[in-house]
Amino acid sequence: MAKLQKSIDKRNALVKATIQLVNNNGFHATSMSKIAKMAKVSPATIYLYFENKQDLVNQTYLEVKSGYTDYAFANYNPEMTVEAGFRLIWHRIADFKLKECESALFLAQCDNTPMIDEPSRQEGIKHLQPLLDLWERGKKEGIIKPISNYLLYAYTINPLSFLMSAQIRGTFVLDKNQIEEAYQAAWSSIKLCN
Amino acid sequence: MAKLQKSIDKRNALVKATIQLVNNNGFHATSMSKIAKMAKVSPATIYLYFENKQDLVNQTYLEVKSGYTDYAFANYNPEMTVEAGFRLIWHRIADFKLKECESALFLAQCDNTPMIDEPSRQEGIKHLQPLLDLWERGKKEGIIKPISNYLLYAYTINPLSFLMSAQIRGTFVLDKNQIEEAYQAAWSSIKLCN
DNA sequence: AAAAAAAGAATGAACGTTCATTTTTTAGTA
DNA sequence: TACTAAAAAATGAACGTTCATTCTTTTTTT
């Protein structure tokens, strides 16, 4: 196998091991030696690919985050109507959170603890811009309530994180019907009509 | 000072130190000796009040959680109409999350990492029952959408956690107007009317 | 044969927890 | 009330372990 491919494989194994260990045991119980063992690599090898533990976690976060936003906007086109665009993006995000739950769970943990440093967190937020632009357009066109983007996010996208967690914890299953109900709840919370 | 009071004070200091350290540095960076130092106590003393670190964290979680639900339902009365009851509980929860943000931030971290063990987590959920009962009544009366309580929670209560985090991170401030906008978003996402 | 990648063993520091001792509180006696 | 002895509470130092990271050597690739 080519050297480069082997390197990529090893790096990916490390990133994947980090995600799985943090998901199952929490960041506090995820040590470098456990990551190394799960990735079938020497602890010392990690330091050929990452500066230190913080760097490993930051890079893992950014990789997962951009996988998420790439998926969310993959077939979005800014020419769409506001409602169609929102429906599309919302469903892509729902899809991602429910299918790629390993990634989604990891992001939920990162977003709620200080395990990620602030620069990486800021970097991760940038990728959501197309959705924010869509919302601004929706407000101008009088289709979406004229409220802060934080509110719009809190009431349409953030609930999906909670539902994903509940689903993983096994207390609840989101079927197709419920996803549609969730979409209706999201849309009715932000649409402007009477 | 009475012996009992002194004990209570010390226990409270330990619980408070745990909350503050976990909030500021994360669970992974919160050690027993740091907790002891912040509570102005010897590390050994912690073990007079708590079995071990996990027990300290579990107990802290349950204490904060019941403070939260006590506040939420303090002036709620099951005789109220569905809409009035919901409005009241929602505003109490919003109040708590924005004023007692130390507690709220701690709970948000607990709810998104495996730092709390499963029995304590289950215990913490029980206290929300009055809200679930209210929702069931609302569904029967045709006032609230006939959807899962998980969805109702995700779209009305959970967004407040996100807004609280954003506010603490300083990227956003929720004023009185915005709280009312948030309430309208929450209510319009679950109320039943064409 | 030289260079790069990977390894295991070793590092000091920090961890959660316990131990032996000291300090504080309590309760009984004068 | 003042004194004292037993009990309880609290301590700092020390325990064995594990941590993140580095060092030296071996293996693999060029």
XYZ file of C-alpha atoms (C1' of nucleotides) in Angstrom:
448
model
C 0.000 0.000 0.000
C 1.218 3.525 -0.736
C 2.821 5.344 2.148
C 0.430 8.270 1.894
C -2.634 6.054 2.051
C -1.257 4.293 5.095
C -0.738 7.620 6.815
C -4.272 8.716 5.990
C -5.662 5.453 7.281
C -3.800 5.826 10.529
C -4.945 9.374 11.019
C -8.532 8.384 10.299
C -8.306 5.508 12.747
C -7.137 7.927 15.424
C -9.939 10.378 14.722
C -12.515 7.605 14.716
C -11.211 6.138 17.950
C -11.378 9.561 19.564
C -15.011 9.981 18.554
C -16.021 6.558 19.796
C -14.229 6.803 23.120
C -15.545 10.294 23.840
C -19.060 9.177 22.924
C -18.981 6.106 25.120
C -16.973 7.281 28.100
C -16.828 11.053 27.955
C -13.848 13.249 27.363
C -12.722 12.936 30.975
C -12.273 9.189 30.601
C -10.615 9.239 27.189
C -6.861 8.933 27.474
C -4.190 8.980 24.813
C -3.248 5.380 25.518
C -6.845 4.231 25.107
C -7.110 6.102 21.834
C -3.848 4.522 20.700
C -5.003 1.053 21.674
C -8.328 1.400 19.863
C -6.583 2.731 16.749
C -4.038 -0.115 16.963
C -1.111 2.265 17.156
C 1.555 3.183 19.670
C 0.803 6.164 21.909
C 3.943 7.798 20.547
C 2.594 7.583 17.017
C -0.273 9.919 17.829
C 2.303 12.674 18.190
C 3.443 12.216 14.599
C -0.028 13.261 13.466
C -1.142 15.646 16.199
C 0.640 18.168 18.351
C -0.987 17.054 21.580
C -4.280 15.855 22.978
C -6.005 19.232 22.615
C -4.944 19.400 18.983
C -6.258 15.900 18.344
C -9.625 16.823 19.825
C -9.802 20.163 18.015
C -9.002 18.597 14.654
C -11.466 15.803 15.252
C -14.126 18.365 16.077
C -13.470 20.440 12.982
C -13.458 17.381 10.762
C -16.768 16.135 12.116
C -18.273 19.591 11.982
C -17.402 20.178 8.362
C -18.679 16.718 7.474
C -21.918 17.822 9.051
C -22.280 21.132 7.246
C -21.136 19.674 3.917
C -23.927 17.168 4.239
C -26.441 19.815 5.279
C -25.859 22.039 2.258
C -24.884 19.384 -0.305
C -27.867 19.904 -2.594
C -28.927 23.358 -1.485
C -29.047 26.132 -3.979
C -29.457 29.778 -2.927
C -31.873 30.368 -5.811
C -34.560 28.280 -4.132
C -37.524 29.894 -2.438
C -37.084 30.504 1.268
C -39.539 27.843 2.282
C -38.153 25.196 -0.095
C -34.593 26.012 0.900
C -35.389 25.788 4.575
C -37.278 22.551 4.147
C -34.360 21.031 2.257
C -31.655 22.110 4.678
C -33.734 21.124 7.703
C -34.348 17.656 6.346
C -30.700 17.175 5.442
C -29.685 18.135 8.956
C -32.319 15.826 10.436
C -31.063 13.052 8.199
C -27.508 13.585 9.291
C -28.288 13.733 12.977
C -30.301 10.546 12.863
C -28.168 8.505 10.495
C -24.678 9.679 11.401
C -25.456 9.601 15.050
C -21.879 8.886 16.033
C -20.849 12.220 14.566
C -23.890 14.017 15.885
C -23.432 12.774 19.418
C -19.816 13.833 19.379
C -20.754 17.332 18.223
C -23.418 17.606 20.904
C -20.820 16.851 23.544
C -18.360 19.322 22.073
C -20.978 22.043 21.925
C -21.820 21.688 25.600
C -18.449 21.343 27.301
C -15.209 23.322 27.342
C -13.319 20.417 25.772
C -12.927 22.348 22.513
C -10.928 25.546 22.608
C -12.581 28.780 21.585
C -10.800 29.359 18.229
C -11.842 25.932 16.971
C -15.388 26.509 18.169
C -15.546 29.804 16.257
C -14.112 28.124 13.180
C -16.810 25.451 13.365
C -19.634 27.972 13.433
C -18.640 29.699 10.203
C -19.856 26.865 8.016
C -23.504 27.554 8.837
C -23.491 30.815 6.894
C -25.767 29.694 4.022
C -28.557 28.981 6.505
C -28.137 32.383 8.141
C -28.247 34.038 4.717
C -31.426 32.167 3.892
C -33.025 33.356 7.097
C -32.103 36.957 6.405
C -33.735 36.658 3.011
C -36.813 35.077 4.591
C -37.155 37.996 6.974
C -36.872 40.529 4.163
C -39.530 38.719 2.175
C -41.861 38.643 5.176
C -41.923 34.861 5.259
C -39.950 34.332 8.440
C -40.479 36.102 11.774
C -38.168 39.113 12.198
C -36.294 37.671 15.169
C -32.664 36.937 15.987
C -30.921 34.135 14.139
C -30.082 32.654 17.536
C -33.774 32.255 18.173
C -34.370 30.775 14.754
C -31.578 28.293 15.328
C -32.743 27.455 18.829
C -36.246 26.623 17.641
C -35.561 24.826 14.396
C -32.155 23.166 14.424
C -31.249 22.733 18.062
C -34.259 20.531 18.902
C -32.816 17.936 16.566
C -29.808 17.516 18.848
C -32.088 16.748 21.750
C -34.114 14.268 19.714
C -30.952 12.593 18.482
C -29.677 12.184 22.043
C -32.982 10.766 23.228
C -32.948 8.341 20.337
C -29.423 7.162 21.072
C -30.223 6.771 24.736
C -32.962 4.437 23.507
C -35.852 6.135 25.246
C -37.476 7.163 22.019
C -37.505 6.379 18.295
C -38.034 8.962 15.583
C -39.875 7.399 12.645
C -40.784 9.040 9.350
C -44.072 10.394 10.664
C -42.431 11.989 13.632
C -39.777 13.600 11.518
C -42.550 15.276 9.569
C -44.213 16.334 12.835
C -40.885 17.731 13.960
C -40.525 19.650 10.741
C -44.003 21.116 11.152
C -43.139 22.172 14.705
C -39.925 23.790 13.495
C -41.543 25.588 10.608
C -44.565 26.774 12.542
C -42.336 28.228 15.229
C -40.609 30.609 12.805
C -42.936 31.204 9.853
C -44.739 34.488 9.660
C -48.490 34.165 9.062
C -51.175 36.083 10.909
C -21.552 27.920 65.289
C -23.488 24.713 65.601
C -21.716 21.624 64.360
C -24.557 20.672 62.032
C -24.572 24.051 60.335
C -20.843 23.884 59.816
C -21.198 20.509 58.149
C -23.933 21.808 55.889
C -21.821 24.812 54.978
C -18.900 22.605 54.061
C -21.026 20.300 51.973
C -22.549 23.269 50.167
C -19.120 24.728 49.527
C -18.046 21.454 47.941
C -21.130 21.270 45.753
C -20.700 24.874 44.682
C -17.020 24.404 43.898
C -17.858 21.376 41.797
C -20.384 23.352 39.771
C -18.027 26.251 39.192
C -15.041 24.150 38.223
C -17.047 21.946 35.882
C -18.597 25.026 34.285
C -15.296 26.779 33.756
C -12.964 23.923 32.924
C -15.119 20.923 32.093
C -15.474 17.705 33.969
C -12.248 16.326 32.503
C -10.229 19.118 34.085
C -11.950 19.119 37.456
C -9.937 17.166 39.999
C -10.707 16.377 43.605
C -7.792 18.460 44.796
C -8.985 21.487 42.833
C -12.466 21.087 44.262
C -10.972 20.827 47.738
C -8.859 23.903 47.228
C -11.776 25.994 45.967
C -13.963 24.852 48.869
C -11.117 25.626 51.282
C -11.020 22.105 52.604
C -8.601 19.221 52.623
C -8.986 16.665 49.827
C -9.534 14.019 52.480
C -12.502 15.924 53.875
C -14.455 15.424 50.669
C -14.608 11.732 51.515
C -16.401 12.454 54.774
C -19.293 13.878 52.769
C -19.195 11.856 49.576
C -18.293 8.279 48.759
C -16.082 9.175 45.826
C -15.858 11.541 42.891
C -18.732 9.961 40.986
C -20.947 10.236 44.044
C -20.034 13.893 44.479
C -20.951 14.626 40.890
C -24.170 12.617 41.026
C -25.318 14.313 44.194
C -24.433 17.723 42.827
C -26.422 16.976 39.703
C -29.503 15.834 41.612
C -29.370 18.834 43.901
C -29.146 21.289 41.027
C -31.812 19.453 39.081
C -34.334 19.514 41.890
C -33.583 23.177 42.533
C -34.467 23.705 38.904
C -37.759 21.809 38.902
C -38.813 23.214 42.265
C -38.393 26.649 40.781
C -40.203 25.704 37.588
C -43.333 24.469 39.332
C -43.268 26.691 42.416
C -46.449 28.583 41.621
C -48.032 26.188 39.202
C -51.427 24.777 39.961
C -52.866 21.851 37.970
C -56.293 23.524 37.941
C -55.070 26.205 35.548
C -56.064 26.130 31.897
C -53.592 24.396 29.636
C -52.441 27.575 27.983
C -52.053 29.508 31.230
C -50.264 26.597 32.896
C -47.878 26.205 30.011
C -47.188 29.915 29.849
C -46.446 29.998 33.551
C -44.147 26.973 33.610
C -42.342 28.056 30.457
C -41.642 31.513 31.864
C -40.455 30.096 35.179
C -38.054 27.809 33.341
C -36.854 30.673 31.164
C -36.358 32.763 34.283
C -34.356 30.062 35.951
C -32.134 29.376 32.959
C -31.320 33.024 32.494
C -30.941 34.067 36.109
C -29.475 30.955 37.668
C -27.168 30.451 34.771
C -24.525 28.728 36.838
C -26.981 25.948 37.615
C -28.366 25.880 34.111
C -24.957 25.619 32.500
C -24.009 22.775 34.789
C -27.187 20.890 33.899
C -26.583 21.415 30.200
C -23.166 19.837 30.540
C -24.518 16.936 32.555
C -27.258 16.280 30.026
C -24.796 15.996 27.173
C -21.957 13.894 28.555
C -21.640 10.520 30.265
C -20.333 12.200 33.422
C -23.564 11.388 35.279
C -24.414 7.752 35.744
C -27.664 6.415 34.347
C -29.582 5.904 37.638
C -28.998 9.520 38.664
C -30.011 10.699 35.222
C -33.279 8.759 35.432
C -33.903 10.115 38.906
C -33.460 13.655 37.618
C -36.040 13.241 34.858
C -38.873 12.232 37.189
C -39.366 15.740 38.520
C -40.722 17.013 35.208
C -43.926 14.992 35.546
C -46.302 17.942 36.106
C -45.343 19.361 32.727
C -45.892 16.026 31.016
C -49.293 15.734 32.696
C -50.196 19.205 31.497
C -49.271 18.277 27.950
C -51.375 15.131 28.059
C -54.317 17.210 29.165
C -53.641 19.729 26.425
C -53.709 16.966 23.822
C -57.013 15.597 25.137
C -58.563 19.044 25.032
C -57.391 19.590 21.469
C -55.249 22.559 22.431
C -51.839 20.995 21.914
C -50.680 18.981 18.895
C -51.071 15.218 19.424
C -47.347 14.467 19.223
C -44.784 12.798 21.470
C -43.806 14.531 24.699
C -40.218 14.286 23.508
C -41.112 16.485 20.571
C -42.983 18.928 22.777
C -39.989 19.150 25.074
C -37.525 19.483 22.211
C -39.419 22.420 20.728
C -40.435 24.351 23.811
C -38.005 23.735 26.675
C -34.801 22.579 25.075
C -34.281 25.737 22.995
C -33.875 27.617 26.270
C -30.733 25.634 27.026
C -29.220 26.703 23.756
C -30.150 30.333 24.314
C -28.731 30.229 27.817
C -25.429 28.847 26.527
C -25.234 31.473 23.809
C -25.912 34.157 26.362
C -23.224 32.908 28.726
C -20.746 32.624 25.887
C -21.492 36.306 25.375
C -22.445 36.124 21.721
C -25.998 37.132 22.381
C -28.211 38.783 24.988
C -31.812 37.824 25.659
C -33.833 40.861 26.688
C -37.476 41.005 27.716
C -38.694 41.427 24.154
C -36.768 38.438 22.968
C -38.037 36.285 25.782
C -41.542 37.044 24.613
C -40.531 36.242 21.021
C -39.084 32.993 22.271
C -42.291 32.178 24.082
C -44.301 32.848 20.942
C -42.001 30.571 18.963
C -42.356 27.835 21.579
C -46.121 28.120 21.822
C -46.706 28.358 18.089
C -44.661 25.226 17.520
C -46.954 23.064 19.653
C -50.369 24.716 19.779
C -53.089 23.180 17.675
C -54.881 25.619 15.356
C -55.094 24.901 11.648
C 22.506 2.860 2.686
C 19.882 6.838 4.170
C 15.611 8.683 5.717
C 11.117 8.363 7.635
C 7.727 6.179 10.413
C 6.537 3.577 14.260
C 7.317 1.326 18.355
C 7.754 0.229 23.411
C 9.700 1.708 27.444
C 10.473 5.420 30.398
C 9.527 10.234 32.234
C 7.758 13.375 35.837
C 3.436 15.171 37.065
C -1.142 14.655 38.551
C -4.820 11.737 39.590
C -8.364 9.640 43.126
C -8.147 7.778 47.392
C -6.444 6.324 52.074
C -3.689 6.724 56.224
C -1.842 8.313 60.563
C -2.199 12.267 63.142
C -3.987 16.579 64.956
C -7.761 19.677 65.969
C -12.349 20.544 67.299
C -16.631 19.349 69.385
C -19.365 16.892 72.651
C -20.872 15.188 77.012
C -20.099 13.942 81.735
C -18.332 15.350 86.237
C -17.219 18.508 89.807
C -19.264 27.261 85.201
C -14.782 24.963 84.516
C -12.379 20.879 83.515
C -11.554 16.673 81.170
C -11.803 12.543 78.561
C -13.945 10.340 74.776
C -15.713 10.931 70.103
C -16.007 13.142 65.781
C -14.263 15.951 62.182
C -10.617 17.515 59.622
C -6.070 17.487 58.096
C -1.495 17.077 55.198
C 1.260 13.637 53.619
C 1.609 9.475 51.234
C -0.289 5.549 48.416
C -0.373 3.123 44.004
C -2.002 4.138 39.495
C -2.602 6.449 35.359
C -1.888 10.410 32.752
C 0.238 13.065 28.599
C 4.358 13.262 26.571
C 9.299 12.177 25.230
C 13.328 9.278 24.352
C 15.838 5.623 22.262
C 15.622 1.888 19.404
C 13.682 -0.904 15.728
C 11.173 -1.452 11.490
C 9.705 0.073 7.145
C 10.056 2.783 3.107
C 12.753 5.246 -0.249
